[in-house]
JSON list of C-alpha atoms in Angstrom, two decimals:
[
{"chain": "A", "resi": 931, "resn": "GLU", "atom": "CA", "xyz": [16.19, -19.37, -9.12]},
{"chain": "A", "resi": 932, "resn": "THR", "atom": "CA", "xyz": [12.80, -20.63, -9.56]},
{"chain": "A", "resi": 933, "resn": "GLY", "atom": "CA", "xyz": [11.96, -18.11, -12.45]},
{"chain": "A", "resi": 934, "resn": "VAL", "atom": "CA", "xyz": [9.96, -15.91, -10.31]},
{"chain": "A", "resi": 935, "resn": "THR", "atom": "CA", "xyz": [11.47, -12.40, -9.35]},
{"chain": "A", "resi": 936, "resn": "GLN", "atom": "CA", "xyz": [10.36, -9.93, -6.92]},
{"chain": "A", "resi": 937, "resn": "THR", "atom": "CA", "xyz": [11.23, -6.18, -6.15]},
{"chain": "A", "resi": 938, "resn": "PRO", "atom": "CA", "xyz": [12.07, -4.56, -4.12]},
{"chain": "A", "resi": 939, "resn": "ARG", "atom": "CA", "xyz": [14.01, -7.15, -1.64]},
{"chain": "A", "resi": 940, "resn": "HIS", "atom": "CA", "xyz": [13.48, -5.12, 1.33]},
{"chain": "A", "resi": 941, "resn": "LEU", "atom": "CA", "xyz": [11.47, -2.10, 1.91]},
{"chain": "A", "resi": 942, "resn": "VAL", "atom": "CA", "xyz": [10.91, 0.19, 4.89]},
{"chain": "A", "resi": 943, "resn": "MET", "atom": "CA", "xyz": [7.98, 2.56, 4.92]},
{"chain": "A", "resi": 944, "resn": "GLY", "atom": "CA", "xyz": [5.98, 4.79, 7.16]},
{"chain": "A", "resi": 945, "resn": "MET", "atom": "CA", "xyz": [2.39, 4.56, 7.91]},
{"chain": "A", "resi": 946, "resn": "THR", "atom": "CA", "xyz": [1.11, 7.23, 5.58]},
{"chain": "A", "resi": 947, "resn": "ASN", "atom": "CA", "xyz": [3.38, 6.06, 2.59]},
{"chain": "A", "resi": 948, "resn": "LYS", "atom": "CA", "xyz": [2.19, 4.45, -0.56]},
{"chain": "A", "resi": 949, "resn": "LYS", "atom": "CA", "xyz": [4.40, 1.90, -2.21]},
{"chain": "A", "resi": 950, "resn": "SER", "atom": "CA", "xyz": [4.02, -0.98, -4.48]},
{"chain": "A", "resi": 951, "resn": "LEU", "atom": "CA", "xyz": [5.68, -4.60, -4.56]},
{"chain": "A", "resi": 952, "resn": "LYS", "atom": "CA", "xyz": [6.40, -5.99, -7.70]},
{"chain": "A", "resi": 953, "resn": "CYS", "atom": "CA", "xyz": [6.39, -9.77, -8.95]},
{"chain": "A", "resi": 954, "resn": "GLU", "atom": "CA", "xyz": [7.46, -11.09, -12.45]},
{"chain": "A", "resi": 955, "resn": "GLN", "atom": "CA", "xyz": [7.47, -14.71, -13.63]},
{"chain": "A", "resi": 956, "resn": "HIS", "atom": "CA", "xyz": [9.23, -15.98, -16.48]},
{"chain": "A", "resi": 957, "resn": "LEU", "atom": "CA", "xyz": [7.65, -19.59, -16.37]},
{"chain": "A", "resi": 958, "resn": "GLY", "atom": "CA", "xyz": [4.84, -18.90, -18.85]},
{"chain": "A", "resi": 959, "resn": "HIS", "atom": "CA", "xyz": [2.27, -19.34, -15.85]},
{"chain": "A", "resi": 960, "resn": "ASN", "atom": "CA", "xyz": [-1.43, -18.31, -15.69]},
{"chain": "A", "resi": 961, "resn": "ALA", "atom": "CA", "xyz": [-1.82, -18.10, -12.02]},
{"chain": "A", "resi": 962, "resn": "MET", "atom": "CA", "xyz": [0.02, -16.05, -9.64]},
{"chain": "A", "resi": 963, "resn": "TYR", "atom": "CA", "xyz": [-0.46, -15.65, -5.82]},
{"chain": "A", "resi": 964, "resn": "TRP", "atom": "CA", "xyz": [0.32, -13.21, -2.88]},
{"chain": "A", "resi": 965, "resn": "TYR", "atom": "CA", "xyz": [1.32, -14.57, 0.54]},
{"chain": "A", "resi": 966, "resn": "LYS", "atom": "CA", "xyz": [2.16, -13.25, 3.66]},
{"chain": "A", "resi": 967, "resn": "GLN", "atom": "CA", "xyz": [4.97, -14.89, 5.68]},
{"chain": "A", "resi": 968, "resn": "SER", "atom": "CA", "xyz": [5.10, -13.52, 9.51]},
{"chain": "A", "resi": 969, "resn": "ALA", "atom": "CA", "xyz": [7.22, -14.95, 12.32]},
{"chain": "A", "resi": 970, "resn": "LYS", "atom": "CA", "xyz": [6.09, -18.01, 13.94]},
{"chain": "A", "resi": 971, "resn": "LYS", "atom": "CA", "xyz": [3.14, -18.13, 11.86]},
{"chain": "A", "resi": 972, "resn": "PRO", "atom": "CA", "xyz": [2.31, -20.25, 8.86]},
{"chain": "A", "resi": 973, "resn": "LEU", "atom": "CA", "xyz": [2.02, -18.75, 5.44]},
{"chain": "A", "resi": 974, "resn": "GLU", "atom": "CA", "xyz": [-1.06, -16.87, 4.74]},
{"chain": "A", "resi": 975, "resn": "LEU", "atom": "CA", "xyz": [-2.54, -16.86, 1.29]},
{"chain": "A", "resi": 976, "resn": "MET", "atom": "CA", "xyz": [-3.73, -13.19, 0.45]},
{"chain": "A", "resi": 977, "resn": "PHE", "atom": "CA", "xyz": [-4.89, -12.99, -3.31]},
{"chain": "A", "resi": 978, "resn": "VAL", "atom": "CA", "xyz": [-5.02, -15.59, -6.19]},
{"chain": "A", "resi": 979, "resn": "TYR", "atom": "CA", "xyz": [-5.21, -14.35, -9.97]},
{"chain": "A", "resi": 980, "resn": "ASN", "atom": "CA", "xyz": [-5.93, -16.96, -12.57]},
{"chain": "A", "resi": 981, "resn": "PHE", "atom": "CA", "xyz": [-5.53, -15.69, -16.20]},
{"chain": "A", "resi": 982, "resn": "LYS", "atom": "CA", "xyz": [-5.60, -11.87, -14.83]},
{"chain": "A", "resi": 983, "resn": "GLU", "atom": "CA", "xyz": [-8.53, -12.39, -13.13]},
{"chain": "A", "resi": 984, "resn": "GLN", "atom": "CA", "xyz": [-8.69, -12.27, -9.28]},
{"chain": "A", "resi": 985, "resn": "THR", "atom": "CA", "xyz": [-10.34, -15.53, -7.91]},
{"chain": "A", "resi": 986, "resn": "GLU", "atom": "CA", "xyz": [-9.66, -15.17, -4.29]},
{"chain": "A", "resi": 987, "resn": "ASN", "atom": "CA", "xyz": [-9.40, -12.34, -1.80]},
{"chain": "A", "resi": 988, "resn": "ASN", "atom": "CA", "xyz": [-8.65, -14.03, 1.72]},
{"chain": "A", "resi": 989, "resn": "SER", "atom": "CA", "xyz": [-10.27, -11.43, 3.64]},
{"chain": "A", "resi": 990, "resn": "VAL", "atom": "CA", "xyz": [-7.41, -8.94, 3.37]},
{"chain": "A", "resi": 991, "resn": "PRO", "atom": "CA", "xyz": [-7.85, -5.36, 4.47]},
{"chain": "A", "resi": 992, "resn": "SER", "atom": "CA", "xyz": [-8.35, -2.88, 1.77]},
{"chain": "A", "resi": 993, "resn": "ARG", "atom": "CA", "xyz": [-4.85, -1.16, 2.67]},
{"chain": "A", "resi": 994, "resn": "PHE", "atom": "CA", "xyz": [-3.59, -4.08, 0.34]},
{"chain": "A", "resi": 995, "resn": "SER", "atom": "CA", "xyz": [-4.69, -3.69, -3.09]},
{"chain": "A", "resi": 996, "resn": "PRO", "atom": "CA", "xyz": [-3.48, -6.29, -5.90]},
{"chain": "A", "resi": 997, "resn": "GLU", "atom": "CA", "xyz": [-3.24, -5.60, -9.34]},
{"chain": "A", "resi": 998, "resn": "CYS", "atom": "CA", "xyz": [-2.47, -8.09, -12.28]},
{"chain": "A", "resi": 999, "resn": "PRO", "atom": "CA", "xyz": [-2.08, -6.39, -15.87]},
{"chain": "A", "resi": 1000, "resn": "ASN", "atom": "CA", "xyz": [-1.13, -9.66, -17.35]},
{"chain": "A", "resi": 1001, "resn": "SER", "atom": "CA", "xyz": [-0.24, -13.19, -16.67]},
{"chain": "A", "resi": 1002, "resn": "SER", "atom": "CA", "xyz": [3.30, -12.30, -16.12]},
{"chain": "A", "resi": 1003, "resn": "HIS", "atom": "CA", "xyz": [3.15, -9.54, -13.76]},
{"chain": "A", "resi": 1004, "resn": "LEU", "atom": "CA", "xyz": [1.71, -9.15, -10.45]},
{"chain": "A", "resi": 1005, "resn": "PHE", "atom": "CA", "xyz": [1.61, -5.85, -8.00]},
{"chain": "A", "resi": 1006, "resn": "LEU", "atom": "CA", "xyz": [0.59, -5.46, -4.44]},
{"chain": "A", "resi": 1007, "resn": "HIS", "atom": "CA", "xyz": [0.02, -1.65, -3.73]},
{"chain": "A", "resi": 1008, "resn": "LEU", "atom": "CA", "xyz": [0.45, -0.62, -0.19]},
{"chain": "A", "resi": 1009, "resn": "HIS", "atom": "CA", "xyz": [-1.36, 2.18, 1.55]},
{"chain": "A", "resi": 1010, "resn": "THR", "atom": "CA", "xyz": [-1.61, 3.35, 5.15]},
{"chain": "A", "resi": 1011, "resn": "LEU", "atom": "CA", "xyz": [0.02, 0.20, 6.47]},
{"chain": "A", "resi": 1012, "resn": "GLN", "atom": "CA", "xyz": [0.06, -0.70, 10.18]},
{"chain": "A", "resi": 1013, "resn": "PRO", "atom": "CA", "xyz": [3.04, -2.13, 12.14]},
{"chain": "A", "resi": 1014, "resn": "GLU", "atom": "CA", "xyz": [1.59, -5.51, 12.16]},
{"chain": "A", "resi": 1015, "resn": "ASP", "atom": "CA", "xyz": [1.77, -5.67, 8.41]},
{"chain": "A", "resi": 1016, "resn": "SER", "atom": "CA", "xyz": [5.45, -5.92, 8.60]},
{"chain": "A", "resi": 1017, "resn": "ALA", "atom": "CA", "xyz": [6.35, -9.34, 7.23]},
{"chain": "A", "resi": 1018, "resn": "LEU", "atom": "CA", "xyz": [7.86, -11.15, 4.19]},
{"chain": "A", "resi": 1019, "resn": "TYR", "atom": "CA", "xyz": [5.41, -10.81, 1.15]},
{"chain": "A", "resi": 1020, "resn": "LEU", "atom": "CA", "xyz": [5.99, -13.76, -1.29]},
{"chain": "A", "resi": 1021, "resn": "CYS", "atom": "CA", "xyz": [4.84, -14.10, -4.86]},
{"chain": "A", "resi": 1022, "resn": "ALA", "atom": "CA", "xyz": [4.27, -17.51, -6.20]},
{"chain": "A", "resi": 1023, "resn": "SER", "atom": "CA", "xyz": [3.07, -18.78, -9.61]},
{"chain": "A", "resi": 1024, "resn": "SER", "atom": "CA", "xyz": [1.78, -21.81, -11.32]},
{"chain": "A", "resi": 1025, "resn": "LEU", "atom": "CA", "xyz": [0.83, -23.06, -14.50]},
{"chain": "A", "resi": 1026, "resn": "SER", "atom": "CA", "xyz": [-2.96, -22.84, -13.69]},
{"chain": "A", "resi": 1027, "resn": "VAL", "atom": "CA", "xyz": [-5.00, -22.85, -10.35]},
{"chain": "A", "resi": 1028, "resn": "LEU", "atom": "CA", "xyz": [-5.71, -26.66, -11.09]},
{"chain": "A", "resi": 1029, "resn": "ASP", "atom": "CA", "xyz": [-4.96, -28.75, -7.81]},
{"chain": "A", "resi": 1030, "resn": "GLN", "atom": "CA", "xyz": [-2.02, -30.85, -9.59]},
{"chain": "A", "resi": 1031, "resn": "GLU", "atom": "CA", "xyz": [0.05, -27.66, -10.18]},
{"chain": "A", "resi": 1032, "resn": "THR", "atom": "CA", "xyz": [2.90, -26.99, -8.20]},
{"chain": "A", "resi": 1033, "resn": "GLN", "atom": "CA", "xyz": [3.42, -23.31, -7.15]},
{"chain": "A", "resi": 1034, "resn": "TYR", "atom": "CA", "xyz": [6.93, -21.72, -7.69]},
{"chain": "A", "resi": 1035, "resn": "PHE", "atom": "CA", "xyz": [7.96, -18.93, -5.21]},
{"chain": "A", "resi": 1036, "resn": "GLY", "atom": "CA", "xyz": [9.78, -15.70, -5.40]},
{"chain": "A", "resi": 1037, "resn": "PRO", "atom": "CA", "xyz": [12.40, -14.59, -3.01]},
{"chain": "A", "resi": 1038, "resn": "GLY", "atom": "CA", "xyz": [9.96, -12.39, -1.36]},
{"chain": "A", "resi": 1039, "resn": "THR", "atom": "CA", "xyz": [10.07, -8.68, -0.30]},
{"chain": "A", "resi": 1040, "resn": "ARG", "atom": "CA", "xyz": [10.74, -8.16, 3.21]},
{"chain": "A", "resi": 1041, "resn": "LEU", "atom": "CA", "xyz": [8.60, -5.18, 4.58]},
{"chain": "A", "resi": 1042, "resn": "LEU", "atom": "CA", "xyz": [8.92, -3.26, 7.48]},
{"chain": "A", "resi": 1043, "resn": "VAL", "atom": "CA", "xyz": [6.25, -0.52, 8.63]},
{"chain": "A", "resi": 1044, "resn": "LEU", "atom": "CA", "xyz": [7.47, 2.14, 11.16]},
{"chain": "B", "resi": 239, "resn": "ALA", "atom": "CA", "xyz": [-10.59, -26.84, 7.22]},
{"chain": "B", "resi": 240, "resn": "GLN", "atom": "CA", "xyz": [-7.70, -28.47, 6.63]},
{"chain": "B", "resi": 241, "resn": "THR", "atom": "CA", "xyz": [-4.69, -27.89, 9.17]},
{"chain": "B", "resi": 242, "resn": "VAL", "atom": "CA", "xyz": [-1.04, -28.91, 8.68]},
{"chain": "B", "resi": 243, "resn": "THR", "atom": "CA", "xyz": [0.98, -29.36, 11.91]},
{"chain": "B", "resi": 244, "resn": "GLN", "atom": "CA", "xyz": [4.80, -29.47, 12.19]},
{"chain": "B", "resi": 245, "resn": "SER", "atom": "CA", "xyz": [5.69, -30.41, 15.78]},
{"chain": "B", "resi": 246, "resn": "GLN", "atom": "CA", "xyz": [9.29, -29.72, 15.60]},
{"chain": "B", "resi": 247, "resn": "PRO", "atom": "CA", "xyz": [10.27, -25.93, 15.54]},
{"chain": "B", "resi": 248, "resn": "GLU", "atom": "CA", "xyz": [13.72, -27.00, 15.34]},
{"chain": "B", "resi": 249, "resn": "MET", "atom": "CA", "xyz": [16.05, -29.82, 14.36]},
{"chain": "B", "resi": 250, "resn": "SER", "atom": "CA", "xyz": [19.59, -30.49, 14.12]},
{"chain": "B", "resi": 251, "resn": "VAL", "atom": "CA", "xyz": [21.74, -32.95, 12.54]},
{"chain": "B", "resi": 252, "resn": "GLN", "atom": "CA", "xyz": [25.46, -33.87, 11.91]},
{"chain": "B", "resi": 253, "resn": "GLU", "atom": "CA", "xyz": [26.74, -33.62, 8.37]},
{"chain": "B", "resi": 254, "resn": "ALA", "atom": "CA", "xyz": [26.48, -37.12, 6.34]},
{"chain": "B", "resi": 255, "resn": "GLU", "atom": "CA", "xyz": [23.93, -38.20, 8.92]},
{"chain": "B", "resi": 256, "resn": "THR", "atom": "CA", "xyz": [20.18, -38.75, 8.39]},
{"chain": "B", "resi": 257, "resn": "VAL", "atom": "CA", "xyz": [17.19, -36.66, 9.83]},
{"chain": "B", "resi": 258, "resn": "THR", "atom": "CA", "xyz": [13.58, -37.02, 9.65]},
{"chain": "B", "resi": 259, "resn": "LEU", "atom": "CA", "xyz": [11.15, -33.98, 9.88]},
{"chain": "B", "resi": 260, "resn": "SER", "atom": "CA", "xyz": [7.44, -34.75, 10.97]},
{"chain": "B", "resi": 261, "resn": "CYS", "atom": "CA", "xyz": [4.37, -33.43, 9.62]},
{"chain": "B", "resi": 262, "resn": "THR", "atom": "CA", "xyz": [0.66, -34.36, 10.39]},
{"chain": "B", "resi": 263, "resn": "TYR", "atom": "CA", "xyz": [-2.51, -32.90, 8.81]},
{"chain": "B", "resi": 264, "resn": "ASP", "atom": "CA", "xyz": [-6.28, -33.05, 9.11]},
{"chain": "B", "resi": 265, "resn": "THR", "atom": "CA", "xyz": [-8.62, -33.40, 6.13]},
{"chain": "B", "resi": 266, "resn": "SER", "atom": "CA", "xyz": [-11.88, -35.04, 5.51]},
{"chain": "B", "resi": 267, "resn": "GLU", "atom": "CA", "xyz": [-10.81, -35.44, 1.70]},
{"chain": "B", "resi": 268, "resn": "SER", "atom": "CA", "xyz": [-9.55, -38.81, 0.33]},
{"chain": "B", "resi": 269, "resn": "ASP", "atom": "CA", "xyz": [-7.73, -37.27, -2.62]},
{"chain": "B", "resi": 270, "resn": "TYR", "atom": "CA", "xyz": [-5.02, -34.43, -1.99]},
{"chain": "B", "resi": 271, "resn": "TYR", "atom": "CA", "xyz": [-1.54, -33.25, -2.45]},
{"chain": "B", "resi": 272, "resn": "LEU", "atom": "CA", "xyz": [1.25, -32.75, -0.06]},
{"chain": "B", "resi": 273, "resn": "PHE", "atom": "CA", "xyz": [4.46, -30.86, -0.35]},
{"chain": "B", "resi": 274, "resn": "TRP", "atom": "CA", "xyz": [7.60, -30.26, 1.10]},
{"chain": "B", "resi": 275, "resn": "TYR", "atom": "CA", "xyz": [9.21, -26.80, 0.70]},
{"chain": "B", "resi": 276, "resn": "LYS", "atom": "CA", "xyz": [12.64, -25.71, 1.65]},
{"chain": "B", "resi": 277, "resn": "GLN", "atom": "CA", "xyz": [13.47, -21.87, 2.39]},
{"chain": "B", "resi": 278, "resn": "PRO", "atom": "CA", "xyz": [17.21, -21.34, 2.98]},
{"chain": "B", "resi": 279, "resn": "PRO", "atom": "CA", "xyz": [18.06, -17.91, 4.77]},
{"chain": "B", "resi": 280, "resn": "SER", "atom": "CA", "xyz": [17.38, -15.12, 2.70]},
{"chain": "B", "resi": 281, "resn": "ARG", "atom": "CA", "xyz": [16.62, -17.30, -0.27]},
{"chain": "B", "resi": 282, "resn": "GLN", "atom": "CA", "xyz": [13.80, -18.23, -2.26]},
{"chain": "B", "resi": 283, "resn": "MET", "atom": "CA", "xyz": [11.34, -21.38, -1.11]},
{"chain": "B", "resi": 284, "resn": "ILE", "atom": "CA", "xyz": [11.73, -24.20, -3.45]},
{"chain": "B", "resi": 285, "resn": "LEU", "atom": "CA", "xyz": [9.93, -27.28, -3.90]},
{"chain": "B", "resi": 286, "resn": "VAL", "atom": "CA", "xyz": [11.82, -30.30, -2.45]},
{"chain": "B", "resi": 287, "resn": "ILE", "atom": "CA", "xyz": [9.25, -32.99, -3.02]},
{"chain": "B", "resi": 288, "resn": "ARG", "atom": "CA", "xyz": [5.55, -33.77, -3.70]},
{"chain": "B", "resi": 289, "resn": "GLN", "atom": "CA", "xyz": [3.37, -36.71, -3.04]},
{"chain": "B", "resi": 290, "resn": "GLU", "atom": "CA", "xyz": [-0.03, -37.51, -4.68]},
{"chain": "B", "resi": 291, "resn": "ALA", "atom": "CA", "xyz": [-2.33, -39.12, -1.98]},
{"chain": "B", "resi": 292, "resn": "TYR", "atom": "CA", "xyz": [-3.69, -41.70, -4.45]},
{"chain": "B", "resi": 293, "resn": "LYS", "atom": "CA", "xyz": [-0.18, -43.04, -5.09]},
{"chain": "B", "resi": 294, "resn": "GLN", "atom": "CA", "xyz": [0.76, -45.56, -2.51]},
{"chain": "B", "resi": 295, "resn": "GLN", "atom": "CA", "xyz": [4.61, -45.47, -3.18]},
{"chain": "B", "resi": 296, "resn": "ASN", "atom": "CA", "xyz": [6.69, -42.99, -1.19]},
{"chain": "B", "resi": 297, "resn": "ALA", "atom": "CA", "xyz": [8.04, -40.22, -3.42]},
{"chain": "B", "resi": 298, "resn": "THR", "atom": "CA", "xyz": [11.91, -40.06, -3.57]},
{"chain": "B", "resi": 299, "resn": "GLU", "atom": "CA", "xyz": [14.09, -37.15, -4.95]},
{"chain": "B", "resi": 300, "resn": "ASN", "atom": "CA", "xyz": [17.91, -38.07, -4.51]},
{"chain": "B", "resi": 301, "resn": "ARG", "atom": "CA", "xyz": [18.59, -37.67, -1.03]},
{"chain": "B", "resi": 302, "resn": "PHE", "atom": "CA", "xyz": [15.25, -36.71, 0.04]},
{"chain": "B", "resi": 303, "resn": "SER", "atom": "CA", "xyz": [12.41, -39.35, 0.48]},
{"chain": "B", "resi": 304, "resn": "VAL", "atom": "CA", "xyz": [9.04, -39.15, 2.28]},
{"chain": "B", "resi": 305, "resn": "ASN", "atom": "CA", "xyz": [7.14, -41.55, 4.45]},
{"chain": "B", "resi": 306, "resn": "PHE", "atom": "CA", "xyz": [3.44, -41.16, 3.44]},
{"chain": "B", "resi": 307, "resn": "GLN", "atom": "CA", "xyz": [1.24, -42.87, 6.14]},
{"chain": "B", "resi": 308, "resn": "LYS", "atom": "CA", "xyz": [-2.44, -42.03, 4.56]},
{"chain": "B", "resi": 309, "resn": "ALA", "atom": "CA", "xyz": [-4.40, -43.56, 7.20]},
{"chain": "B", "resi": 310, "resn": "ALA", "atom": "CA", "xyz": [-2.29, -41.89, 10.15]},
{"chain": "B", "resi": 311, "resn": "LYS", "atom": "CA", "xyz": [-2.37, -38.70, 8.06]},
{"chain": "B", "resi": 312, "resn": "SER", "atom": "CA", "xyz": [1.40, -38.49, 8.37]},
{"chain": "B", "resi": 313, "resn": "PHE", "atom": "CA", "xyz": [3.77, -37.10, 5.85]},
{"chain": "B", "resi": 314, "resn": "SER", "atom": "CA", "xyz": [7.43, -37.13, 7.16]},
{"chain": "B", "resi": 315, "resn": "LEU", "atom": "CA", "xyz": [10.44, -36.04, 5.20]},
{"chain": "B", "resi": 316, "resn": "LYS", "atom": "CA", "xyz": [13.87, -37.87, 5.39]},
{"chain": "B", "resi": 317, "resn": "ILE", "atom": "CA", "xyz": [16.98, -36.32, 4.48]},
{"chain": "B", "resi": 318, "resn": "SER", "atom": "CA", "xyz": [20.00, -38.79, 3.96]},
{"chain": "B", "resi": 319, "resn": "ASP", "atom": "CA", "xyz": [23.52, -37.92, 3.86]},
{"chain": "B", "resi": 320, "resn": "SER", "atom": "CA", "xyz": [22.81, -34.37, 5.18]},
{"chain": "B", "resi": 321, "resn": "GLN", "atom": "CA", "xyz": [24.81, -31.34, 3.57]},
{"chain": "B", "resi": 322, "resn": "LEU", "atom": "CA", "xyz": [25.65, -27.92, 4.82]},
{"chain": "B", "resi": 323, "resn": "GLY", "atom": "CA", "xyz": [23.46, -26.65, 2.09]},
{"chain": "B", "resi": 324, "resn": "ASP", "atom": "CA", "xyz": [20.20, -28.44, 3.53]},
{"chain": "B", "resi": 325, "resn": "ALA", "atom": "CA", "xyz": [20.32, -26.00, 6.47]},
{"chain": "B", "resi": 326, "resn": "ALA", "atom": "CA", "xyz": [16.90, -24.24, 5.90]},
{"chain": "B", "resi": 327, "resn": "MET", "atom": "CA", "xyz": [13.63, -23.65, 7.20]},
{"chain": "B", "resi": 328, "resn": "TYR", "atom": "CA", "xyz": [11.30, -26.68, 5.79]},
{"chain": "B", "resi": 329, "resn": "PHE", "atom": "CA", "xyz": [7.56, -26.30, 5.39]},
{"chain": "B", "resi": 330, "resn": "CYS", "atom": "CA", "xyz": [4.74, -29.05, 4.82]},
{"chain": "B", "resi": 331, "resn": "ALA", "atom": "CA", "xyz": [2.09, -28.06, 2.74]},
{"chain": "B", "resi": 332, "resn": "TYR", "atom": "CA", "xyz": [-1.39, -29.27, 1.85]},
{"chain": "B", "resi": 333, "resn": "ARG", "atom": "CA", "xyz": [-3.41, -28.88, -1.27]},
{"chain": "B", "resi": 334, "resn": "GLY", "atom": "CA", "xyz": [-6.96, -30.51, -1.77]},
{"chain": "B", "resi": 335, "resn": "SER", "atom": "CA", "xyz": [-8.35, -31.77, -4.95]},
{"chain": "B", "resi": 336, "resn": "GLY", "atom": "CA", "xyz": [-11.28, -31.19, -6.76]},
{"chain": "B", "resi": 337, "resn": "GLY", "atom": "CA", "xyz": [-12.08, -28.36, -9.06]},
{"chain": "B", "resi": 338, "resn": "SER", "atom": "CA", "xyz": [-9.86, -25.41, -8.59]},
{"chain": "B", "resi": 339, "resn": "ASN", "atom": "CA", "xyz": [-8.67, -26.26, -4.79]},
{"chain": "B", "resi": 340, "resn": "TYR", "atom": "CA", "xyz": [-5.51, -24.43, -5.17]},
{"chain": "B", "resi": 341, "resn": "LYS", "atom": "CA", "xyz": [-5.03, -23.13, -1.81]},
{"chain": "B", "resi": 342, "resn": "LEU", "atom": "CA", "xyz": [-2.00, -24.21, -0.18]},
{"chain": "B", "resi": 343, "resn": "THR", "atom": "CA", "xyz": [-2.17, -24.80, 3.52]},
{"chain": "B", "resi": 344, "resn": "PHE", "atom": "CA", "xyz": [1.23, -24.63, 5.12]},
{"chain": "B", "resi": 345, "resn": "GLY", "atom": "CA", "xyz": [2.40, -25.62, 8.55]},
{"chain": "B", "resi": 346, "resn": "LYS", "atom": "CA", "xyz": [4.56, -23.17, 10.57]},
{"chain": "B", "resi": 347, "resn": "GLY", "atom": "CA", "xyz": [7.87, -24.76, 9.61]},
{"chain": "B", "resi": 348, "resn": "THR", "atom": "CA", "xyz": [10.80, -26.67, 11.06]},
{"chain": "B", "resi": 349, "resn": "LEU", "atom": "CA", "xyz": [14.34, -24.96, 11.09]},
{"chain": "B", "resi": 350, "resn": "LEU", "atom": "CA", "xyz": [16.89, -27.38, 10.36]},
{"chain": "B", "resi": 351, "resn": "THR", "atom": "CA", "xyz": [20.64, -26.91, 11.23]},
{"chain": "B", "resi": 352, "resn": "VAL", "atom": "CA", "xyz": [23.35, -28.91, 9.85]},
{"chain": "B", "resi": 353, "resn": "ASN", "atom": "CA", "xyz": [26.48, -29.23, 12.08]},
{"chain": "B", "resi": 354, "resn": "PRO", "atom": "CA", "xyz": [29.78, -29.73, 10.40]}
]
């Protein structure tokens, strides 16, 4: 275990549903990240939060809405998703966003959009 | 933009043997960080090893070592005495330096199978 947990581990939702993914880190880190992992593609960075402030939105569609209420928790709110949004969504954290800090990953939420 | 290329989608190795996974990258920066991450089936992605570009010495972590060739922009991972638990997807990743350059750029991964 890396100290980063994600819930749920699996999620199936229809295109009209609203759901949320949760990430929690127990490492005392200040930076948190959302990544999308699709089959046959490299991991794609979606959002970055540093000390609860969003520092990057990597051109992610508005149907994905992140929330970071504190440095330990990160949410990804999902609304009217498309089938192509089906993927493994990974959360990561690091001590800070400084370049020398290693990122630690959670187990991911496997999302299927029907 | 930086790119990371893993030219081997799949590799296999016999238990107790040695295997090398390839990774090349493209960058115009002189200082950066390179990582190998391991993602076992249905399990968390974990850091295997990291290398700072300014260090000439190759990083080593137990059975895992890298061959970092800065001029060739190559960063291969060698796994010695392979074990069944080494079976996983391995990702090479690049991270720039300078300021808050926190974006990790990943390769597509290499699926390693370990045969008993």
